[in-house]
Amino acid sequence: MARTEAAAANEPAWRERAVARSVDAARSRAEQRVERFLEAAFELIDEKGSTEFTIQEVIDRSKQSLRSFYEYFDGKDELVLALFEETVREADEDIRQAVEEESDPLERLRAYVIRHHEWCDPSEEPRKRGSHHRRAISEFSMHLATKHPDRMRAALAPGSRLLRGLIEDAVRAGAIRVADTKRAAALVRQTVMYSWFGNRLVEDPRQRLTAEETWEFCLRGLQG
Amino acid sequence: MARTEAAAANEPAWRERAVARSVDAARSRAEQRVERFLEAAFELIDEKGSTEFTIQEVIDRSKQSLRSFYEYFDGKDELVLALFEETVREADEDIRQAVEEESDPLERLRAYVIRHHEWCDPSEEPRKRGSHHRRAISEFSMHLATKHPDRMRAALAPGSRLLRGLIEDAVRAGAIRVADTKRAAALVRQTVMYSWFGNRLVEDPRQRLTAEETWEFCLRGLQG
DNA sequence: CCAAGGTGAGAACATGGTTCTCACGACGCG
DNA sequence: CGCGTCGTGAGAACCATGTTCTCACCTTGG
């Protein structure tokens, strides 16, 4: 880095450009390689339905070497973390869109809850829009919440802010009444996120809780 | 076994008694050994605050051999499973007592929710009555729900039945109104069980959800 | 005293994550 | 052209941990 700066100061512009070009090339190469690792890992997760793939499988599939894997990732956890963050980003975007399609505050809140629930519940219909196997990612999020709560918080922060905003809007519109919007948001978020987890404890599929039921439960919970 | 039966049919009573005595002795020896494994594992969990102890540590601490460990347990999972079931039994008993102290149906339901929440939330005050570190067990239950949902269902079944009964009583008393008590029970159970998990995502301890708040949320959710 | 079954000690094995070594090929430089 | 350097692939090596296997010892009944 120091050398680069010195060069930039002393050398003619073409040289600087050449350097930048090479750096850019290196960066894009790196990004492509990271991309291939992520791609391969996503495929493995989709196939296995769990995050129990081995590093070996990832490098075989991505046609890269163990060495470069550890050059780009600190370890397996970081890789899966990246997948998690990627998935959360996708989900966020999708949820945001669903919310934008509504205008009534309560309907917007409802859209959030329903859509969020669909993203968390792995028993939903096969994934669409190239999104990936959610069950495995959801399960990993359990592990994540205990081992890297800070990372998880960070990843979920945008979604949480959105939810809180929707709740505040609904309160302002008089559609619901809550004492503390932050806590209300936490309650709703966890009710939605973990209802799929509770569903795992119900054998009869018809007895499983739907997004709609979860929403109704939340709604009543929010009308004190 | 066949030999024992034959002996019992042909030999005098004293012999049968002697055999029984030896068998009983063997059983009690076995139970003691299992007990020592469980004891050691509980201690390790309490100290580490997680189920990431090694088998080696368990056998060192319990002063037994690897060999006998695998004689009594199918593997580490079975051991931790046993700890989980043990803890659930304790919790169940405690919750049941708390419920029995109330007579009003709604108060009984409330007692259930509050006490259950306290058992699930590891941030509660230090454990009492010789009960063990709950955080680690709770975290393991996540793993469990994905890997052995049937075992988990079985372990939780008594508690679930109790909860459902309480909800039905409350409905009969007119204190709450729900369409389907089974689903209502599922919603309450998961809201309670996983609120501690959601709390992990809240940095400020004062912002964490309390048992009381969870109860109020559930209560409103149950009054359609 | 002997035979047999239970048991402790721990070697051996399997797996999977992580680190290390080395050689090879590209590329700039003299 | 030859040389040194750097990036990188291949995979050996290392390590931790769960699991299985071997064997010798000790008790105990005959």
mmCIF file of N, CA and C in Angstrom, chain A residues 52 139 141-143 145-147 149 152-153 156 180 182-184 186-191 193-203 205-210 213-214 216-218 220-224, chain B residues 52 139 141-143 145-147 149 152-153 156 180 182-184 186-191 193-203 205-210 213-214 216-218 220-224:
data_model
loop_
_atom_site.group_PDB
_atom_site.id
_atom_site.type_symbol
_atom_site.label_atom_id
_atom_site.label_comp_id
_atom_site.label_asym_id
_atom_site.label_seq_id
_atom_site.Cartn_x
_atom_site.Cartn_y
_atom_site.Cartn_z
ATOM 1 N N GLU A 52 -24.278 -29.174 6.417
ATOM 2 C CA GLU A 52 -23.256 -30.154 6.778
ATOM 3 C C GLU A 52 -22.426 -30.623 5.601
ATOM 4 N N GLU A 139 -31.780 -23.066 9.967
ATOM 5 C CA GLU A 139 -31.203 -23.866 11.037
ATOM 6 C C GLU A 139 -29.842 -23.329 11.454
ATOM 7 N N SER A 141 -29.024 -20.391 11.402
ATOM 8 C CA SER A 141 -29.215 -19.145 12.153
ATOM 9 C C SER A 141 -29.334 -19.414 13.653
ATOM 10 N N MET A 142 -29.774 -20.597 13.992
ATOM 11 C CA MET A 142 -29.834 -20.976 15.414
ATOM 12 C C MET A 142 -28.421 -20.998 15.983
ATOM 13 N N HIS A 143 -27.613 -21.750 15.292
ATOM 14 C CA HIS A 143 -26.212 -21.852 15.656
ATOM 15 C C HIS A 143 -25.612 -20.454 15.728
ATOM 16 N N ALA A 145 -27.015 -17.545 16.175
ATOM 17 C CA ALA A 145 -27.487 -16.681 17.254
ATOM 18 C C ALA A 145 -26.737 -16.962 18.548
ATOM 19 N N THR A 146 -26.238 -18.174 18.695
ATOM 20 C CA THR A 146 -25.514 -18.470 19.927
ATOM 21 C C THR A 146 -24.027 -18.167 19.783
ATOM 22 N N LYS A 147 -23.490 -18.328 18.600
ATOM 23 C CA LYS A 147 -22.053 -18.195 18.447
ATOM 24 C C LYS A 147 -21.616 -16.813 17.981
ATOM 25 N N PRO A 149 -23.803 -13.721 17.929
ATOM 26 C CA PRO A 149 -25.033 -12.908 18.022
ATOM 27 C C PRO A 149 -24.857 -11.521 17.417
ATOM 28 N N MET A 152 -25.281 -11.665 13.721
ATOM 29 C CA MET A 152 -26.672 -11.903 13.381
ATOM 30 C C MET A 152 -27.480 -10.622 13.573
ATOM 31 N N ARG A 153 -27.258 -9.961 14.683
ATOM 32 C CA ARG A 153 -27.936 -8.689 14.925
ATOM 33 C C ARG A 153 -27.704 -7.743 13.763
ATOM 34 N N LEU A 156 -29.594 -8.670 10.706
ATOM 35 C CA LEU A 156 -31.051 -8.505 10.797
ATOM 36 C C LEU A 156 -31.467 -7.065 11.052
ATOM 37 N N ASP A 180 -44.576 0.230 23.785
ATOM 38 C CA ASP A 180 -43.175 0.400 23.406
ATOM 39 C C ASP A 180 -42.964 -0.270 22.045
ATOM 40 N N LYS A 182 -40.421 -0.651 20.233
ATOM 41 C CA LYS A 182 -39.225 -1.476 20.093
ATOM 42 C C LYS A 182 -39.495 -2.896 20.602
ATOM 43 N N ARG A 183 -40.114 -2.943 21.759
ATOM 44 C CA ARG A 183 -40.427 -4.256 22.309
ATOM 45 C C ARG A 183 -41.461 -4.979 21.476
ATOM 46 N N ALA A 184 -42.432 -4.211 21.013
ATOM 47 C CA ALA A 184 -43.453 -4.818 20.170
ATOM 48 C C ALA A 184 -42.795 -5.428 18.934
ATOM 49 N N ALA A 186 -39.780 -6.514 18.672
ATOM 50 C CA ALA A 186 -39.053 -7.719 19.064
ATOM 51 C C ALA A 186 -40.001 -8.906 19.199
ATOM 52 N N LEU A 187 -41.144 -8.657 19.832
ATOM 53 C CA LEU A 187 -42.114 -9.742 20.010
ATOM 54 C C LEU A 187 -42.604 -10.271 18.672
ATOM 55 N N VAL A 188 -42.953 -9.373 17.801
ATOM 56 C CA VAL A 188 -43.453 -9.802 16.494
ATOM 57 C C VAL A 188 -42.363 -10.549 15.739
ATOM 58 N N ARG A 189 -41.182 -9.963 15.747
ATOM 59 C CA ARG A 189 -40.100 -10.581 14.991
ATOM 60 C C ARG A 189 -39.852 -12.007 15.456
ATOM 61 N N GLN A 190 -39.777 -12.168 16.765
ATOM 62 C CA GLN A 190 -39.457 -13.523 17.211
ATOM 63 C C GLN A 190 -40.621 -14.484 17.029
ATOM 64 N N THR A 191 -41.840 -13.965 17.176
ATOM 65 C CA THR A 191 -42.987 -14.834 16.953
ATOM 66 C C THR A 191 -42.975 -15.349 15.526
ATOM 67 N N MET A 193 -40.296 -15.360 13.367
ATOM 68 C CA MET A 193 -39.095 -16.107 12.999
ATOM 69 C C MET A 193 -39.091 -17.525 13.541
ATOM 70 N N TYR A 194 -39.651 -17.697 14.704
ATOM 71 C CA TYR A 194 -39.522 -19.019 15.300
ATOM 72 C C TYR A 194 -40.769 -19.878 15.218
ATOM 73 N N SER A 195 -41.790 -19.352 14.565
ATOM 74 C CA SER A 195 -42.982 -20.190 14.473
ATOM 75 C C SER A 195 -42.667 -21.422 13.619
ATOM 76 N N TRP A 196 -41.795 -21.267 12.640
ATOM 77 C CA TRP A 196 -41.435 -22.439 11.837
ATOM 78 C C TRP A 196 -40.716 -23.453 12.696
ATOM 79 N N PHE A 197 -39.990 -22.927 13.651
ATOM 80 C CA PHE A 197 -39.252 -23.839 14.511
ATOM 81 C C PHE A 197 -40.210 -24.640 15.379
ATOM 82 N N GLY A 198 -41.200 -23.955 15.886
ATOM 83 C CA GLY A 198 -42.212 -24.644 16.669
ATOM 84 C C GLY A 198 -42.941 -25.669 15.815
ATOM 85 N N ASN A 199 -43.141 -25.357 14.563
ATOM 86 C CA ASN A 199 -43.853 -26.277 13.671
ATOM 87 C C ASN A 199 -43.154 -27.616 13.557
ATOM 88 N N ARG A 200 -41.874 -27.574 13.749
ATOM 89 C CA ARG A 200 -41.143 -28.828 13.664
ATOM 90 C C ARG A 200 -41.590 -29.804 14.747
ATOM 91 N N LEU A 201 -42.187 -29.273 15.781
ATOM 92 C CA LEU A 201 -42.608 -30.122 16.893
ATOM 93 C C LEU A 201 -44.029 -30.631 16.726
ATOM 94 N N VAL A 202 -44.639 -30.310 15.613
ATOM 95 C CA VAL A 202 -46.000 -30.777 15.349
ATOM 96 C C VAL A 202 -45.938 -31.824 14.247
ATOM 97 N N GLU A 203 -46.407 -33.031 14.560
ATOM 98 C CA GLU A 203 -46.264 -34.072 13.549
ATOM 99 C C GLU A 203 -47.246 -33.916 12.391
ATOM 100 N N PRO A 205 -49.075 -32.360 9.619
ATOM 101 C CA PRO A 205 -48.838 -31.127 8.838
ATOM 102 C C PRO A 205 -50.044 -30.188 8.845
ATOM 103 N N ARG A 206 -51.244 -30.754 8.953
ATOM 104 C CA ARG A 206 -52.418 -29.875 8.940
ATOM 105 C C ARG A 206 -52.511 -29.056 10.218
ATOM 106 N N GLN A 207 -51.805 -29.506 11.232
ATOM 107 C CA GLN A 207 -51.862 -28.794 12.507
ATOM 108 C C GLN A 207 -50.818 -27.676 12.574
ATOM 109 N N ARG A 208 -49.981 -27.601 11.560
ATOM 110 C CA ARG A 208 -48.932 -26.588 11.609
ATOM 111 C C ARG A 208 -49.513 -25.189 11.505
ATOM 112 N N LEU A 209 -48.799 -24.273 12.099
ATOM 113 C CA LEU A 209 -49.265 -22.892 12.093
ATOM 114 C C LEU A 209 -48.943 -22.229 10.762
ATOM 115 N N THR A 210 -49.909 -21.524 10.227
ATOM 116 C CA THR A 210 -49.698 -20.834 8.960
ATOM 117 C C THR A 210 -49.273 -19.392 9.217
ATOM 118 N N GLU A 213 -52.259 -17.406 10.522
ATOM 119 C CA GLU A 213 -52.550 -17.557 11.949
ATOM 120 C C GLU A 213 -51.547 -16.794 12.802
ATOM 121 N N THR A 214 -50.317 -16.877 12.395
ATOM 122 C CA THR A 214 -49.290 -16.153 13.142
ATOM 123 C C THR A 214 -49.581 -14.655 13.116
ATOM 124 N N GLU A 216 -52.477 -13.205 12.738
ATOM 125 C CA GLU A 216 -53.644 -12.865 13.571
ATOM 126 C C GLU A 216 -53.249 -12.835 15.053
ATOM 127 N N PHE A 217 -52.435 -13.793 15.421
ATOM 128 C CA PHE A 217 -51.978 -13.834 16.812
ATOM 129 C C PHE A 217 -51.199 -12.561 17.144
ATOM 130 N N CYS A 218 -50.319 -12.185 16.272
ATOM 131 C CA CYS A 218 -49.537 -10.973 16.496
ATOM 132 C C CYS A 218 -50.449 -9.752 16.559
ATOM 133 N N ARG A 220 -53.585 -9.441 17.355
ATOM 134 C CA ARG A 220 -54.306 -9.333 18.623
ATOM 135 C C ARG A 220 -53.347 -8.949 19.746
ATOM 136 N N GLY A 221 -52.159 -9.531 19.687
ATOM 137 C CA GLY A 221 -51.170 -9.201 20.704
ATOM 138 C C GLY A 221 -50.826 -7.725 20.710
ATOM 139 N N LEU A 222 -50.977 -7.089 19.574
ATOM 140 C CA LEU A 222 -50.596 -5.683 19.470
ATOM 141 C C LEU A 222 -51.733 -4.720 19.775
ATOM 142 N N GLN A 223 -52.886 -5.258 20.032
ATOM 143 C CA GLN A 223 -54.007 -4.360 20.330
ATOM 144 C C GLN A 223 -54.355 -4.418 21.801
ATOM 145 N N GLY A 224 -53.638 -3.665 22.593
ATOM 146 C CA GLY A 224 -53.822 -3.736 24.049
ATOM 147 C C GLY A 224 -54.931 -2.831 24.516
ATOM 148 N N GLU B 52 -20.407 -28.265 24.694
ATOM 149 C CA GLU B 52 -19.220 -28.598 23.919
ATOM 150 C C GLU B 52 -18.131 -29.273 24.763
ATOM 151 N N GLU B 139 -29.942 -24.327 24.280
ATOM 152 C CA GLU B 139 -29.287 -24.258 22.983
ATOM 153 C C GLU B 139 -29.234 -25.624 22.330
ATOM 154 N N SER B 141 -31.367 -27.780 22.636
ATOM 155 C CA SER B 141 -32.708 -28.128 22.170
ATOM 156 C C SER B 141 -32.921 -27.658 20.732
ATOM 157 N N MET B 142 -32.217 -26.640 20.330
ATOM 158 C CA MET B 142 -32.291 -26.183 18.944
ATOM 159 C C MET B 142 -31.780 -27.296 18.037
ATOM 160 N N HIS B 143 -30.594 -27.710 18.358
ATOM 161 C CA HIS B 143 -29.974 -28.804 17.626
ATOM 162 C C HIS B 143 -30.906 -30.011 17.607
ATOM 163 N N ALA B 145 -34.142 -30.195 17.997
ATOM 164 C CA ALA B 145 -35.371 -30.051 17.227
ATOM 165 C C ALA B 145 -35.134 -30.345 15.757
ATOM 166 N N THR B 146 -33.911 -30.145 15.309
ATOM 167 C CA THR B 146 -33.670 -30.436 13.908
ATOM 168 C C THR B 146 -33.222 -31.871 13.695
ATOM 169 N N LYS B 147 -32.531 -32.419 14.663
ATOM 170 C CA LYS B 147 -31.955 -33.748 14.432
ATOM 171 C C LYS B 147 -32.819 -34.883 14.983
ATOM 172 N N PRO B 149 -36.423 -34.552 16.092
ATOM 173 C CA PRO B 149 -37.688 -33.892 16.451
ATOM 174 C C PRO B 149 -38.639 -34.814 17.196
ATOM 175 N N MET B 152 -37.725 -34.963 20.789
ATOM 176 C CA MET B 152 -38.050 -33.713 21.446
ATOM 177 C C MET B 152 -39.562 -33.629 21.683
ATOM 178 N N ARG B 153 -40.323 -33.973 20.660
ATOM 179 C CA ARG B 153 -41.783 -33.988 20.813
ATOM 180 C C ARG B 153 -42.171 -34.829 22.012
ATOM 181 N N LEU B 156 -41.411 -33.217 25.286
ATOM 182 C CA LEU B 156 -42.229 -32.044 25.592
ATOM 183 C C LEU B 156 -43.720 -32.353 25.695
ATOM 184 N N ASP B 180 -59.176 -22.817 18.141
ATOM 185 C CA ASP B 180 -58.593 -24.159 18.163
ATOM 186 C C ASP B 180 -57.566 -24.218 19.299
ATOM 187 N N LYS B 182 -55.629 -26.484 20.298
ATOM 188 C CA LYS B 182 -54.354 -27.123 19.988
ATOM 189 C C LYS B 182 -53.395 -26.115 19.359
ATOM 190 N N ARG B 183 -53.922 -25.380 18.394
ATOM 191 C CA ARG B 183 -53.089 -24.377 17.750
ATOM 192 C C ARG B 183 -52.729 -23.263 18.712
ATOM 193 N N ALA B 184 -53.693 -22.903 19.524
ATOM 194 C CA ALA B 184 -53.421 -21.851 20.504
ATOM 195 C C ALA B 184 -52.279 -22.289 21.411
ATOM 196 N N ALA B 186 -49.924 -24.363 20.709
ATOM 197 C CA ALA B 186 -48.672 -24.329 19.955
ATOM 198 C C ALA B 186 -48.125 -22.912 19.887
ATOM 199 N N LEU B 187 -49.006 -21.961 19.633
ATOM 200 C CA LEU B 187 -48.560 -20.570 19.535
ATOM 201 C C LEU B 187 -47.980 -20.088 20.857
ATOM 202 N N VAL B 188 -48.690 -20.383 21.922
ATOM 203 C CA VAL B 188 -48.202 -19.934 23.225
ATOM 204 C C VAL B 188 -46.876 -20.609 23.545
ATOM 205 N N ARG B 189 -46.849 -21.905 23.315
ATOM 206 C CA ARG B 189 -45.633 -22.634 23.661
ATOM 207 C C ARG B 189 -44.424 -22.074 22.933
ATOM 208 N N GLN B 190 -44.581 -21.853 21.663
ATOM 209 C CA GLN B 190 -43.393 -21.384 20.942
ATOM 210 C C GLN B 190 -43.071 -19.940 21.268
ATOM 211 N N THR B 191 -44.098 -19.157 21.517
ATOM 212 C CA THR B 191 -43.811 -17.771 21.891
ATOM 213 C C THR B 191 -42.993 -17.740 23.170
ATOM 214 N N MET B 193 -41.230 -20.343 24.542
ATOM 215 C CA MET B 193 -39.954 -21.049 24.454
ATOM 216 C C MET B 193 -38.884 -20.266 23.726
ATOM 217 N N TYR B 194 -39.282 -19.525 22.719
ATOM 218 C CA TYR B 194 -38.247 -18.897 21.920
ATOM 219 C C TYR B 194 -38.062 -17.422 22.188
ATOM 220 N N SER B 195 -38.806 -16.906 23.159
ATOM 221 C CA SER B 195 -38.595 -15.490 23.431
ATOM 222 C C SER B 195 -37.184 -15.278 23.970
ATOM 223 N N TRP B 196 -36.665 -16.237 24.690
ATOM 224 C CA TRP B 196 -35.300 -16.086 25.183
ATOM 225 C C TRP B 196 -34.336 -16.068 24.014
ATOM 226 N N PHE B 197 -34.712 -16.801 22.997
ATOM 227 C CA PHE B 197 -33.826 -16.855 21.852
ATOM 228 C C PHE B 197 -33.800 -15.516 21.144
ATOM 229 N N GLY B 198 -34.964 -14.919 21.022
ATOM 230 C CA GLY B 198 -35.021 -13.592 20.429
ATOM 231 C C GLY B 198 -34.257 -12.593 21.272
ATOM 232 N N ASN B 199 -34.298 -12.777 22.571
ATOM 233 C CA ASN B 199 -33.603 -11.843 23.448
ATOM 234 C C ASN B 199 -32.117 -11.782 23.159
ATOM 235 N N ARG B 200 -31.613 -12.867 22.633
ATOM 236 C CA ARG B 200 -30.192 -12.876 22.337
ATOM 237 C C ARG B 200 -29.846 -11.826 21.278
ATOM 238 N N LEU B 201 -30.858 -11.423 20.539
ATOM 239 C CA LEU B 201 -30.598 -10.470 19.462
ATOM 240 C C LEU B 201 -30.765 -9.029 19.910
ATOM 241 N N VAL B 202 -31.020 -8.853 21.200
ATOM 242 C CA VAL B 202 -31.177 -7.502 21.715
ATOM 243 C C VAL B 202 -29.960 -7.191 22.579
ATOM 244 N N GLU B 203 -29.229 -6.150 22.221
ATOM 245 C CA GLU B 203 -27.997 -5.901 22.958
ATOM 246 C C GLU B 203 -28.249 -5.326 24.349
ATOM 247 N N PRO B 205 -29.674 -4.988 27.733
ATOM 248 C CA PRO B 205 -30.405 -5.916 28.612
ATOM 249 C C PRO B 205 -31.757 -5.354 29.074
ATOM 250 N N ARG B 206 -31.824 -4.045 29.184
ATOM 251 C CA ARG B 206 -33.094 -3.471 29.637
ATOM 252 C C ARG B 206 -34.175 -3.583 28.578
ATOM 253 N N GLN B 207 -33.753 -3.812 27.375
ATOM 254 C CA GLN B 207 -34.722 -3.918 26.286
ATOM 255 C C GLN B 207 -35.225 -5.347 26.119
ATOM 256 N N ARG B 208 -34.655 -6.261 26.878
ATOM 257 C CA ARG B 208 -35.052 -7.656 26.701
ATOM 258 C C ARG B 208 -36.480 -7.876 27.177
ATOM 259 N N LEU B 209 -37.114 -8.847 26.573
ATOM 260 C CA LEU B 209 -38.491 -9.142 26.916
ATOM 261 C C LEU B 209 -38.552 -9.949 28.207
ATOM 262 N N THR B 210 -39.422 -9.559 29.086
ATOM 263 C CA THR B 210 -39.590 -10.285 30.343
ATOM 264 C C THR B 210 -40.695 -11.315 30.217
ATOM 265 N N GLU B 213 -44.087 -9.554 30.064
ATOM 266 C CA GLU B 213 -44.473 -9.006 28.763
ATOM 267 C C GLU B 213 -44.900 -10.107 27.810
ATOM 268 N N THR B 214 -44.156 -11.193 27.851
ATOM 269 C CA THR B 214 -44.512 -12.304 26.979
ATOM 270 C C THR B 214 -45.913 -12.803 27.311
ATOM 271 N N GLU B 216 -48.348 -11.109 28.655
ATOM 272 C CA GLU B 216 -49.382 -10.170 28.216
ATOM 273 C C GLU B 216 -49.625 -10.268 26.718
ATOM 274 N N PHE B 217 -48.547 -10.443 26.004
ATOM 275 C CA PHE B 217 -48.668 -10.587 24.553
ATOM 276 C C PHE B 217 -49.498 -11.825 24.215
ATOM 277 N N CYS B 218 -49.187 -12.915 24.896
ATOM 278 C CA CYS B 218 -49.935 -14.154 24.660
ATOM 279 C C CYS B 218 -51.400 -13.969 25.022
ATOM 280 N N ARG B 220 -53.286 -11.316 25.150
ATOM 281 C CA ARG B 220 -54.027 -10.548 24.151
ATOM 282 C C ARG B 220 -54.208 -11.393 22.897
ATOM 283 N N GLY B 221 -53.187 -12.131 22.536
ATOM 284 C CA GLY B 221 -53.285 -12.973 21.351
ATOM 285 C C GLY B 221 -54.388 -14.001 21.477
ATOM 286 N N LEU B 222 -54.704 -14.373 22.718
ATOM 287 C CA LEU B 222 -55.705 -15.409 22.941
ATOM 288 C C LEU B 222 -57.106 -14.849 23.105
ATOM 289 N N GLN B 223 -57.230 -13.532 23.094
ATOM 290 C CA GLN B 223 -58.563 -12.962 23.261
ATOM 291 C C GLN B 223 -59.050 -12.396 21.938
ATOM 292 N N GLY B 224 -59.646 -13.271 21.117
ATOM 293 C CA GLY B 224 -60.080 -12.830 19.783
ATOM 294 C C GLY B 224 -61.379 -12.067 19.845
#
